[in-house]
Coordinates of C-alpha atoms and ligand atoms in Angstrom, one line a residue:
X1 CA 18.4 36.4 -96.1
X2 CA 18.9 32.9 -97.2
X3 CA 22.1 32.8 -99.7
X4 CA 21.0 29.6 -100.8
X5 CA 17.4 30.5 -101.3
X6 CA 18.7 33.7 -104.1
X7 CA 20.4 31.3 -106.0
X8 CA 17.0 28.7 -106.2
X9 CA 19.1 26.6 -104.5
X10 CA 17.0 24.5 -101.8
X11 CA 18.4 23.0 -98.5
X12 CA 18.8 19.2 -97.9
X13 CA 18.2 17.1 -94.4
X14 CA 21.6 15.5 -94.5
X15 CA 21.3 12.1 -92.3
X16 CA 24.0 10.5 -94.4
X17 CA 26.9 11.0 -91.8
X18 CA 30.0 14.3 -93.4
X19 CA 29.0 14.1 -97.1
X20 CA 31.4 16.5 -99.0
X21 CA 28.9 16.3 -101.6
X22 CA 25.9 18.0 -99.3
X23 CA 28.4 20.4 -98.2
X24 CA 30.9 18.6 -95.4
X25 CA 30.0 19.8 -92.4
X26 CA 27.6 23.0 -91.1
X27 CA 30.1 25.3 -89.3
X28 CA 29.6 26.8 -86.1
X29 CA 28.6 30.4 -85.0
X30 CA 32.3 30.6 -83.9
X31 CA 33.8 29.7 -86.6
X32 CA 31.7 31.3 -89.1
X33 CA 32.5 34.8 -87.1
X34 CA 36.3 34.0 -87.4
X35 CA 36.5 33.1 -90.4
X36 CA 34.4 36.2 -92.1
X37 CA 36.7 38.4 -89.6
X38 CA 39.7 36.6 -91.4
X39 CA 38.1 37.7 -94.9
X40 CA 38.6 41.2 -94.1
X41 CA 41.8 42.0 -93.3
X42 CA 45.3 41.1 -95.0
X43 CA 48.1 38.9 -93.6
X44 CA 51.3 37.5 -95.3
X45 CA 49.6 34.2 -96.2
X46 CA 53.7 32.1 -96.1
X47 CA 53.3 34.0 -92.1
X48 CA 49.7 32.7 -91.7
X49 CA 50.4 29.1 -93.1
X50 CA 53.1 28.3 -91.1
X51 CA 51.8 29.4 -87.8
X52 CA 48.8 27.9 -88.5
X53 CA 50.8 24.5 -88.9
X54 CA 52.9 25.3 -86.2
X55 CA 49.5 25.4 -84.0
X56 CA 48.0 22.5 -85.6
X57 CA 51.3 20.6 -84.7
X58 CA 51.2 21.6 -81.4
X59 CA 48.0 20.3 -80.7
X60 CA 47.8 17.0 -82.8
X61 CA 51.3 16.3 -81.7
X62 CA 53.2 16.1 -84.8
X63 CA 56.6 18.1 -85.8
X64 CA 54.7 20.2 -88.2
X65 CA 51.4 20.6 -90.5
X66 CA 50.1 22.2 -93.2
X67 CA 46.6 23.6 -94.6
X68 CA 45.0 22.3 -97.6
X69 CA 41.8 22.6 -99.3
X70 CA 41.1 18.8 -98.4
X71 CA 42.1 15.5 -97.8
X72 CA 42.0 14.7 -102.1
X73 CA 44.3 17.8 -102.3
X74 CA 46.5 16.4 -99.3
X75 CA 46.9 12.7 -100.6
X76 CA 48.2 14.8 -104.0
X77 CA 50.8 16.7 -102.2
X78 CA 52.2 14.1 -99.6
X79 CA 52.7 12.2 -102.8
X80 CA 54.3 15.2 -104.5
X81 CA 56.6 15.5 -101.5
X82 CA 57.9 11.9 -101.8
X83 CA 58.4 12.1 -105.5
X84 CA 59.7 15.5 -106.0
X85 CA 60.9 16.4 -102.9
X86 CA 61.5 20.6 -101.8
X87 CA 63.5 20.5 -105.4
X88 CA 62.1 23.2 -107.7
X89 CA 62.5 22.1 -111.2
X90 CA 61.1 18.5 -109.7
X91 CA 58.2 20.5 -107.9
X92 CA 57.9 22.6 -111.5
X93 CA 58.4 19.1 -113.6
X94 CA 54.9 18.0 -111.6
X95 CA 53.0 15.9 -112.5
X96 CA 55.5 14.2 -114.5
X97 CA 58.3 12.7 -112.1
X98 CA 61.4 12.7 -114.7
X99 CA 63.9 10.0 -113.5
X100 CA 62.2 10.2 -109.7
X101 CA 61.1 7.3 -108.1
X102 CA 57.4 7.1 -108.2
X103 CA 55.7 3.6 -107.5
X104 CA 53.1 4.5 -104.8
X105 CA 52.2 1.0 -103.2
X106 CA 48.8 0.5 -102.2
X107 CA 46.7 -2.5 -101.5
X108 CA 44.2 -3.6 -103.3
X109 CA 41.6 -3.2 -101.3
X110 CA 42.4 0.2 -100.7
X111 CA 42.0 1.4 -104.5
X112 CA 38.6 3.3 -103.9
X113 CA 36.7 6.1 -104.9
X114 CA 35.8 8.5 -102.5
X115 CA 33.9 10.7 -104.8
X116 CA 37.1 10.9 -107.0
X117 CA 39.6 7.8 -107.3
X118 CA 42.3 7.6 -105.0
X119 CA 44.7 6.8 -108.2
X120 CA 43.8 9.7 -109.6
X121 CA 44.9 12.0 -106.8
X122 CA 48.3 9.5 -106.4
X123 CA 49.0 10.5 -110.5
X124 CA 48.1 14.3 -109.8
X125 CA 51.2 14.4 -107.7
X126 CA 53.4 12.5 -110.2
X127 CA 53.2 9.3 -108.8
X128 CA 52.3 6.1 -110.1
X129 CA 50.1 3.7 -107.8
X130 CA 51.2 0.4 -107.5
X131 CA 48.2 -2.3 -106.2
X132 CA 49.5 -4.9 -104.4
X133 CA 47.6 -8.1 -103.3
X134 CA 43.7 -8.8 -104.2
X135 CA 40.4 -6.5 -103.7
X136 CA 39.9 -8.9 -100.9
X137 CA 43.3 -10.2 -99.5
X138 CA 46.5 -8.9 -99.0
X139 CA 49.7 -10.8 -97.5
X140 CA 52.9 -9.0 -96.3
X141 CA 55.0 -11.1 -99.1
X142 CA 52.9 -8.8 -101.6
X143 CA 54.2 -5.5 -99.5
X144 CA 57.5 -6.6 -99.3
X145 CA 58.3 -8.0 -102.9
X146 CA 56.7 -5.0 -104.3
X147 CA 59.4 -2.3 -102.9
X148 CA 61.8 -1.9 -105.1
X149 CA 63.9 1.3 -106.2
X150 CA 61.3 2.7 -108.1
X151 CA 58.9 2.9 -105.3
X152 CA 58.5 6.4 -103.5
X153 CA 55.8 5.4 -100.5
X154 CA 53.4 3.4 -99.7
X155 CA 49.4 5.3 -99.3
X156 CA 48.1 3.5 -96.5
X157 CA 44.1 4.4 -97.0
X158 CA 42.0 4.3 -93.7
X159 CA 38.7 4.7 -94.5
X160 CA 34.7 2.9 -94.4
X161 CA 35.4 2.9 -98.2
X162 CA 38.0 0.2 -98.2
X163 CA 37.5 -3.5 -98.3
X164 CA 37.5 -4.2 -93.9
X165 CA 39.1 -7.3 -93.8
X166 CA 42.1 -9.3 -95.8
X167 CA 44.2 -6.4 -95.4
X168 CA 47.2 -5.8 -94.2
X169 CA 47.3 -3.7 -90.7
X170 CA 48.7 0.1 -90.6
X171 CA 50.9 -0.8 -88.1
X172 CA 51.7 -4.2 -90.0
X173 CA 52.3 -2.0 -93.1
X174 CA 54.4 1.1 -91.0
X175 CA 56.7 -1.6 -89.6
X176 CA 57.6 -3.8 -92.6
X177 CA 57.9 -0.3 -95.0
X178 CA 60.1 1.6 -92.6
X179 CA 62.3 -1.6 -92.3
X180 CA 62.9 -1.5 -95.9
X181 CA 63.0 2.6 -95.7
X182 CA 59.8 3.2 -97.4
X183 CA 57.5 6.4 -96.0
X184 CA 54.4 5.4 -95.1
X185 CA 51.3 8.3 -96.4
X186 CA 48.3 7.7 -94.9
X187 CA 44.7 9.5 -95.8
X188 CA 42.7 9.2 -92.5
X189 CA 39.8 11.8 -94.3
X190 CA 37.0 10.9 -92.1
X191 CA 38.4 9.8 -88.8
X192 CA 38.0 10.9 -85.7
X193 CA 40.7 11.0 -83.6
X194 CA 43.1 12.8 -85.1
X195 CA 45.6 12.7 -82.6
X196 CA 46.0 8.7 -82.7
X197 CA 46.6 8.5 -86.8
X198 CA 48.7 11.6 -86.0
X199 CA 50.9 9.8 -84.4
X200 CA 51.0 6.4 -85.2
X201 CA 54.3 6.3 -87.2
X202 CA 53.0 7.2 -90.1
X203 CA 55.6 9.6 -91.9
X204 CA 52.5 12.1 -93.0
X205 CA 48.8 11.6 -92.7
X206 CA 45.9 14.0 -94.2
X207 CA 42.6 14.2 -93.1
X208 CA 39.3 16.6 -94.3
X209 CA 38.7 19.5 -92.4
X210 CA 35.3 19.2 -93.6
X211 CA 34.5 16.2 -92.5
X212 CA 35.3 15.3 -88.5
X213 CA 36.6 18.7 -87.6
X214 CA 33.4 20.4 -88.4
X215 CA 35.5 23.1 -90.1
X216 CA 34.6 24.6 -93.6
X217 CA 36.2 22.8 -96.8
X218 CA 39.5 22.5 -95.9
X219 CA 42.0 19.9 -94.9
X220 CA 45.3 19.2 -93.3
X221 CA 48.9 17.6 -93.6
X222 CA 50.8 16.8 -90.8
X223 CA 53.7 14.8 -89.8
X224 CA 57.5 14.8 -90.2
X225 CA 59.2 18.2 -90.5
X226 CA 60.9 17.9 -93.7
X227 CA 58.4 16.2 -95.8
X228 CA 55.9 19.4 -94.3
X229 CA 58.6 21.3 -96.1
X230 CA 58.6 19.2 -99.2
X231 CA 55.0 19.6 -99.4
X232 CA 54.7 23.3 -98.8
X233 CA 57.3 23.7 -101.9
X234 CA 54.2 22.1 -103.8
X235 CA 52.7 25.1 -103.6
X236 CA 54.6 26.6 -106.3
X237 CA 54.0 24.1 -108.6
X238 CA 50.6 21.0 -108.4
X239 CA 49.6 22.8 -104.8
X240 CA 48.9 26.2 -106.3
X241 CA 45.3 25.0 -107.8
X242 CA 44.7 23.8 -104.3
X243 CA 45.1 26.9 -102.6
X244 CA 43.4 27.8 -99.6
X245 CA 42.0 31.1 -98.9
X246 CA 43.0 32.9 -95.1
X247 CA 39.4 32.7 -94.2
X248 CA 39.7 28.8 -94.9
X249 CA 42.5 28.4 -93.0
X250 CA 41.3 30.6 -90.2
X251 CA 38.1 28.5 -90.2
X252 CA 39.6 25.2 -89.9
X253 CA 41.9 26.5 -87.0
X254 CA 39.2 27.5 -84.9
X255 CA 37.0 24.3 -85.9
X256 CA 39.9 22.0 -84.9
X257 CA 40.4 24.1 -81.3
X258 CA 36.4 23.4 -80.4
X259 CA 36.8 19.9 -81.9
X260 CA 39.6 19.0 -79.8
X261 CA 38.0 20.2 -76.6
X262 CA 34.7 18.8 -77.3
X263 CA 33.1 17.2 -74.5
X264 CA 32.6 13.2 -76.8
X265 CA 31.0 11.4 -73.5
X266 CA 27.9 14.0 -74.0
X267 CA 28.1 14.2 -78.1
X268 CA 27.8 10.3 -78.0
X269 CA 25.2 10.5 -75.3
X270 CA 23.5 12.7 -77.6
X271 CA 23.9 11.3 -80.5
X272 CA 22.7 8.0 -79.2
X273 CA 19.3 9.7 -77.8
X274 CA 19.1 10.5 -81.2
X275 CA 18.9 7.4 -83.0
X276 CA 17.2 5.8 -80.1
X277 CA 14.3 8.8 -81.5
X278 CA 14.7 7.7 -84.6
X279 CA 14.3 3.9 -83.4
X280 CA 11.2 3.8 -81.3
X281 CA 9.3 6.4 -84.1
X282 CA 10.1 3.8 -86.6
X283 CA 9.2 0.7 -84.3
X284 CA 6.1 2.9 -83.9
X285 CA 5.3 2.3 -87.5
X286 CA 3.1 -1.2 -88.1
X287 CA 5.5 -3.5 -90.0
X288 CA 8.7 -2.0 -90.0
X289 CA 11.8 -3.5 -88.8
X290 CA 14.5 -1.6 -87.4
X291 CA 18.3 -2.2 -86.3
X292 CA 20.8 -0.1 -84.4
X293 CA 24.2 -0.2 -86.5
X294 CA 27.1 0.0 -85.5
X295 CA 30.7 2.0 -87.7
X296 CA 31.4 -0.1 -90.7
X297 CA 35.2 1.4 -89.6
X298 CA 35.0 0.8 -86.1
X299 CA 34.5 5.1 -85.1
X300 CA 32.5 4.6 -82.6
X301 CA 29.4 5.8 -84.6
X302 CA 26.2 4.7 -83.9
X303 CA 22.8 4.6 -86.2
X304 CA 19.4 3.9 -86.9
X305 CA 18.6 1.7 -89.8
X306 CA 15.3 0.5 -91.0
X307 CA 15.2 -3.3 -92.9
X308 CA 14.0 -4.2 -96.0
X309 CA 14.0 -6.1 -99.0
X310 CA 17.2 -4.4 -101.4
X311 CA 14.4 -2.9 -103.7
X312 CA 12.1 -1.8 -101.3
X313 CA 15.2 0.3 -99.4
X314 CA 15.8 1.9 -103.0
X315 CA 12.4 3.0 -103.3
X316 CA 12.5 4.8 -99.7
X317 CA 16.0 6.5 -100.1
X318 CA 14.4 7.3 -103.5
X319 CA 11.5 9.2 -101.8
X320 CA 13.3 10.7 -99.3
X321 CA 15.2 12.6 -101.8
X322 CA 12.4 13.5 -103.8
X323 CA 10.5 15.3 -100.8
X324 CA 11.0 18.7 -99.6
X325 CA 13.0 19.4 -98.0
X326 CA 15.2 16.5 -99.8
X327 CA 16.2 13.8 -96.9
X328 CA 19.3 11.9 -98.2
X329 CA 19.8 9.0 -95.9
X330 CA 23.2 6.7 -95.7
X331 CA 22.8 4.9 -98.7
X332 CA 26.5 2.5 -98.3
X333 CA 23.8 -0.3 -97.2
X334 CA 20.9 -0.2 -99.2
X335 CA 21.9 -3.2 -101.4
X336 CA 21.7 -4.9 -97.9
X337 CA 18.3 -3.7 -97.8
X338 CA 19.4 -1.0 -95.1
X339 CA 18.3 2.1 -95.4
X340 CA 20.4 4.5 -92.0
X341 CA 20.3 7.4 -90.8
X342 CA 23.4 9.4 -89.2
X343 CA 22.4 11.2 -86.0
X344 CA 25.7 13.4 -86.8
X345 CA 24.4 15.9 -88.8
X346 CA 21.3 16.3 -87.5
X347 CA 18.8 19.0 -85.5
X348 CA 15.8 17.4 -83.7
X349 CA 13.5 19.3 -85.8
X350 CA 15.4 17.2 -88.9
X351 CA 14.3 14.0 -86.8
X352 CA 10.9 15.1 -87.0
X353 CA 10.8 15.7 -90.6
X354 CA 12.6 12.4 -91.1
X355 CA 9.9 10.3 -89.2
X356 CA 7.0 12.1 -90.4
X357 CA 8.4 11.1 -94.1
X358 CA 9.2 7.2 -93.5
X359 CA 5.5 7.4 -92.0
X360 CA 4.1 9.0 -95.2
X361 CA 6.0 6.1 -97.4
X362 CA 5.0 3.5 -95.1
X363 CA 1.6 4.7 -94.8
X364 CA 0.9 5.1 -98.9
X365 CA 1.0 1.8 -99.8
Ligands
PLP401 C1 36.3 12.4 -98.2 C2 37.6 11.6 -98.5 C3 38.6 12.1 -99.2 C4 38.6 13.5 -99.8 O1 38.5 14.5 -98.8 P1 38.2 16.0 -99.1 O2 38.5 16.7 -97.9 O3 36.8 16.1 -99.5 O4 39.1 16.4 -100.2 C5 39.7 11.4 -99.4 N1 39.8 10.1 -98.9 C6 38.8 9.5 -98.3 C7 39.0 8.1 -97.8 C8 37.6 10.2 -98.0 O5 36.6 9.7 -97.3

C-alpha cells in the first residue's frame, strides 16, 4: 500500500539536490525500522534527549547536542539561549527579550530566505537581527563597530543561499567576535561535513537532519555545554512547538551513525557516474548543450546541467513539473539559463525517466 497514493497524493522525481519542500531526504530501510520500533514503546523523553545528545556529541566532537525538529527551529533556539539564557521567567518572557541583550549581528549577505526568512527565525527567539555591511560586501570595521552591549551573538549563515563573495570569513568572523566576547551561532543546514563546522569555534552550530544526514525531518544543536543547557530550557517555553517526537529523534540517530560511516570515495564515484548518464543522454540529443557544474558552496557536489536561453530553461523546468511523474529539477540557475539536475536524490530508473522527458521537450518543437 502506497500512503501517499490514499491521500491522491502523487510522487515527484526530485533531482533538485535535499529539498525540504519535496520531503528532505528518503530514509533508509534502517532507519525507517528504527524509527517505527521507537513509535511503539515509551521512554522518559528528558532520558532519551539527553543521551541522544550525549551520542551525537560524541561523534561530531562537540561538548554536547541537542535534537530539534530542524535547522529553522535550531537557529530559533541557539538564539533563545543567547538572549534568555537557562533563566525561566526569560525562557517564559520569549519571544519578547525584556531588558536582555538581543542585537543578533548578521551580514548582509547572509539575510536570506531559505523557504522562510532567516530574520524571522532570529525574532522567534526574541532576538533582533542586526545587518551589517551590504548584500554584496562586508568589511570587518562593519563587525566590529556594530557590537555593542545590546548585541547577544552574531548568526554566522553558511549556506548556497547566501551572497559567495564580499563576505566576511567564518573564521574571520569567530576570531574578531570572540575577541570582543561575542558568541558566534552558526546555521550550517545543508552541509556536509558535520564534524568540521562542528568544530570550528563556533560557540553552537545547527544543521537539518533532513537534509545531509538523510535522516527524517529533524535537526540538531550542538556545541558548548552550557549554551546546550540554555537551549534545552527553551523547551519549556518557544521550543515546545518545536517538539520532536522519539521516533524522530530515534530516526536522526541512526541516520547520522550510517552517514558518518558512509563510504564518500564510492557515493562521489557514484554520484559522478550519474551525471556523467545524465550528460552523454543529453549530448545524445541534436542541439543541446550541456555543462558539468560544480557546488555553488564549494560541497563537493557535482551536476549535470543543460544550457539555454533564460526563457527557454523556464519552459523545460516548467514541463518537467507538469509531467507525470512531476520531475522538479534545480531551479537556483535557471535565470542563467541553466536548468541541473542533482544526482543526490536519485535512482537510475529516475535517470531514465528524466532523459526520456528532456527528449520528449526537445523532440516537440
Ligand atoms: C534548509 C535550511 C534551513 C532550515 O532547515 P530545516 O531543517 O528545514 O528547518 C535553515 N537554513 C538554511 C541555510 C537552510 O538551507
Amino acid at each position: 500500500m502506497d500512503p501517499y497514493e490514499q491521500l491522491g497524493v502523487s510522487r515527484v522525481i526530485n533531482a533538485s539536490g535535499m529539498m525540504t519542500a519535496l520531503g528532505g531526504s528518503t530514509i533508509s530501510a534502517a532507519t525507517g525500522a528504527a524509527m517505527a520500533a521507537a513509535g511503539q514503546q515509551q521512554v522518559v523523553i528528558d532520558d532519551l534527549q539527553r543521551r541522544a545528545g550525549a551520542d551525537i556529541a560524541r561523534l561530531l566532537g562537540t561538548e554536547d547536542a541537542m535534537v530539534t525538529t530542524g535547522a529553522a527551529a535550531g537557529i530559533a533556539l541557539m538564539v533563545a539561549a543567547l538572549v534568555a539564557g537557562s533563566d525561566l521567567s526569560r525562557v517564559e518572557a520569549l519571544p519578547d527579550p525584556g531588558d536582555a541583550p538581543h542585537e543578533i549581528i548578521i551580514q548582509a549577505g547572509h539575510v536570506v530566505n531559505f523557504g522562510a526568512p532567516v530574520r524571522q527565525m532570529v525574532a522567534l527567539g526574541g532576538g533582533k537581527a542586526r545587518p551589517i555591511g551590504s548584500a554584496n560586501q562586508v568589511h570587518e570595521a562593519h563587525l566590529t563597530g556594530a557590537i555593542n552591549s545590546t548585541t547577544a551573538g552574531v548568526l554566522y549563515v553558511q549556506s548556497h543561499h547566501c551572497v559567495q563573495k564580499g563576505m566576511l570569513s567564518l573564521e574571520r568572523v569567530i576570531a574578531l567576535s570572540h575577541a570582543a566576547n561575542v558568541p558566534v551561532i552558526l546555521d550550517a543546514a545543508a552541509e556536509e561535513d558535520l564534524r568540521h563546522f562542528a568544530n570550528c569555534g563556533v560557540d553552537l552550530v545547527t544543521f537539518s537532519g533532513g537534509k545531509a544526514i538523510g535522516g527524517p525531518a529533524s535537526g540538531i544543536i550542538a556545541g558548548r555545554a552550557d549554551l546546550i543547557d540554555a537551549c534545552r530550557a527553551q523547551l519549556a517555553g518557544i521550543g515546545r512547538p518545536m517538539k520532536i517526537g522519539k521516533e524522530g529523534i530515534i530516526g536522526l540517530i541512526t541516520a547520522l551513525h550510517a552517514y558518518l560511516n558512509r563510504d564518500l570515495p564510492a557515493l562521489r564515484a557514484h554520484q559522478s557516474a550519474l551525471v556523467d548518464e545524465l550528460l552523454s543522454a543529453f549530448n545524445a540529443i541534436p542541439g543541446v548543450r550541456t555543462q558539468r557544474l560544480e557546488d555553488e558552496a564549494g560541497r563537493g557536489i557535482e551536476r549535470a546541467a543543460i544550457e539555454l536561453s533564460p526563457e527557454r530553461a523556464l519552459d523545460l523546468a516548467r514541463f518537467l513539473r507538469a509531467g507525470t511523474p512531476a520531475i522538479y529539477p534545480r531551479g537556483h540557475l535557471l535565470n542563467l539559463g541553466l536548468v541541473a539536475f542533482d544526482p543526490r536524490p536519485l535512482s537510475p530508473d529516475d535517470v531514465q525517466k528524466i532523459v526520456n522527458r528532456v527528449k520528449a521537450f526537445f523532440e516537440g518543437e
